[in-house]
């Protein structure tokens, strides 16, 4: 008697489990249905399709949401037709469409994709979040939810602009937090002329990304690294442009929220939160056309709007009241060839205006010539990947950035250019003027202190309090006693470098040219001169002085002194006769090609490692370099490496071990993905750069048939191949995607010295994976590394 009852219970329970919770299936086929609150779940358990209720309402909607975060809805079916109760069902209808029915069995929503009756379709939810309706038998695609996005842009989704039919696939915001109905804001691609991303408010531009140059959107300040975040614009088939991003390891989404902000977030599995990694607009200047036609917006300015040089407010009263919408007008008409002609005014670090016309051309001079010869051209700019950009009629949505952006040239009557030569500086400087004066005061005060031979306590933490994005020395509590640093006079240095003669130019450092000099006593020095026009440099100059004056290690370049006189700011280093590592590695004519055999290269790797170790662990301060790359590694007469260029470095307090910055600085190929993408840096991001550097040092020797470098040594040491492979293996451990997987520099050194013998297997490096997913050109900095992972894996197995 008991038996059947148990079975009955068991069956009931199973039915309850299956229907009441979550159908452990990813597919709805004909004859099956799901009923509120059932869900189906994608195969990898990433997404669910089911019913949900937004905040502050009782309405029910059918949507797709994350398994880890069920409140986070990425797609809604019945956006404008809510269900008023929990009686909704979803099924495949007789005509093969996916339909949502209410309690009265009325169709509330349908995919509307087929018209003729068919019963052999099924709907599958995929791990990308895509719902895919297909013919079961043939697998033919009938409909998919990624082609009709709601308010979220997902990796692999395509935001389309067909310029032949003018059909767009856009993301459209909710009305408000409790109403998924299509609201005021939409976002999409505008591919006519040069592709740009737009947010529209009731169809009027609200935010603009600036042109896509094949790698980045050049009007987005914090978009640095094309292959790391992987966004791309594709034109395929011709005329159909789409913006997309590959699937990554993180859960990433970009939401257009109901107040018109595009918000990029990443799921943090530890805190169970969505971390905001980017958003637009970020300030009033990002809002389209804030300053009107011919107005220039500078978020750091006060007021933020000014007229472009050569223009004046159209309506001065309005303008002064802070209503900038009517913009500016030209003061002197263009001559266009008559009476003195026109010239161009260069504005650096700009977000270029809307309505650019493209003219592919390699050279900037060609752009200038073309613009000058056409009277309707009022401005031009040049981007190496786009070629020339020209503007006619109006210049709108112009923005002054700080340190990123392109050079933008506006055409002005020649008289306009001559009269105001002095004003040229004014346009460039406002951004930094405040900071320059503060820093200059600090430098002067400090050098004065040193001059007075007064080993005064220097409170580093206060130096930069004027700029929250600038260098913040975290050890504010720790007072740093700066070593005495000799001061050089401008005259001494001018004489030493033969008046900064071109022939003594060694190269360009982080913020200005570097000259070779000979002091009167015969000592050779290198002089880094802060270029006066560079607003960025001051910050880095101060940083470098502070950081480097506190360090001493045989693998770090030594600062001999500084010079601060009037406008001049210079740093004096010991001279490195063998230049920098990039010259040695990449210049085939450099004599080092012969000198740098594997043994030497290995000791260079170790030397850099030890320098880094000193920065991270051994010095009293903990320092993250943030811009480690071959050009920042100098070689002394014995080819011993010395890390230089501390302009970007950051100092950390004892127990702080990672930071975040709004301003990502550094060099693409060498930047760790978490730093390039999210501005998060740590010792592990330096390890990443070190890994890339090792690959470059070792791989080149390995991959090229570099007979000269191998010569004697190679034959003498049968183990050298194994050693190179080992180095490459260690390097691959350093460039793993997740910081936690990368070894510390200490471990790296132990591996190099074979204190640690067994090496773990590296994950596939992040760049290789993303690289394959996108159709980028071959001009990336990373191509210097020039290898394919597959090849490498095979080689490594063979090698060991
Ligand atoms: C809910 O909607 C259905 C169909 O529109 C309607 O018949 C029903 O009366 C509504 N119920 C309530 C409580 O409003
Ligand atoms: C489907 O088509 C019907 C009739 O043409 C229309 O009323 C309905 O809004 C459409 N539904 C969708 C989701 O497009
Ligand atoms: C498809 O529909 C036909 C009638 O329209 C029915 O005979 C057949 O069994 C259905 N097939 C399936 C797989 O449900
Ligand atoms: C559905 O299946 C039937 C028979 O299996 C087939 O003839 C028909 O072509 C299918 N529907 C479509 C739209 O192909
Ligand atoms: C979404 O589903 C459709 C239909 O199956 C498919 O063609 C498309 O490639 C899918 N898109 C993504 C990004 O998975
Ligand atoms: C959201 O919009 C709906 C109408 O579209 C309105 O009834 C509701 O009050 C709004 N909710 C909030 C929180 O603004
Ligand atoms: C819901 O209402 C609460 C209280 O009024 C409010 O704080 C919250 O922001 C609302 N949520 C949404 C999404 O509108
Ligand atoms: C949209 O996002 C911005 C930026 O995160 C935020 O300030 C704003 O409050 C959001 N709006 C809504 C309605 O959530
Ligand atoms: C700003 O000026 C424009 C054009 O004159 C006018 O239409 C608009 O109402 C003004 N806006 C404000 C906030 O005064
Ligand atoms: C000047 O440029 C415009 C637009 O770029 C073009 O339509 C026109 O033909 C050009 N005129 C000459 C003389 O090149």
XYZ file of C-alpha atoms in Angstrom, residues 219 269 284 325 359 474 478 632:
8
model
C 36.464 60.856 -29.324
C 32.020 37.470 -8.704
C 28.402 68.350 -19.531
C 23.197 76.883 -27.545
C 39.513 61.340 -47.539
C 49.518 57.195 -0.674
C 54.962 58.728 6.075
C 62.359 52.629 -20.879
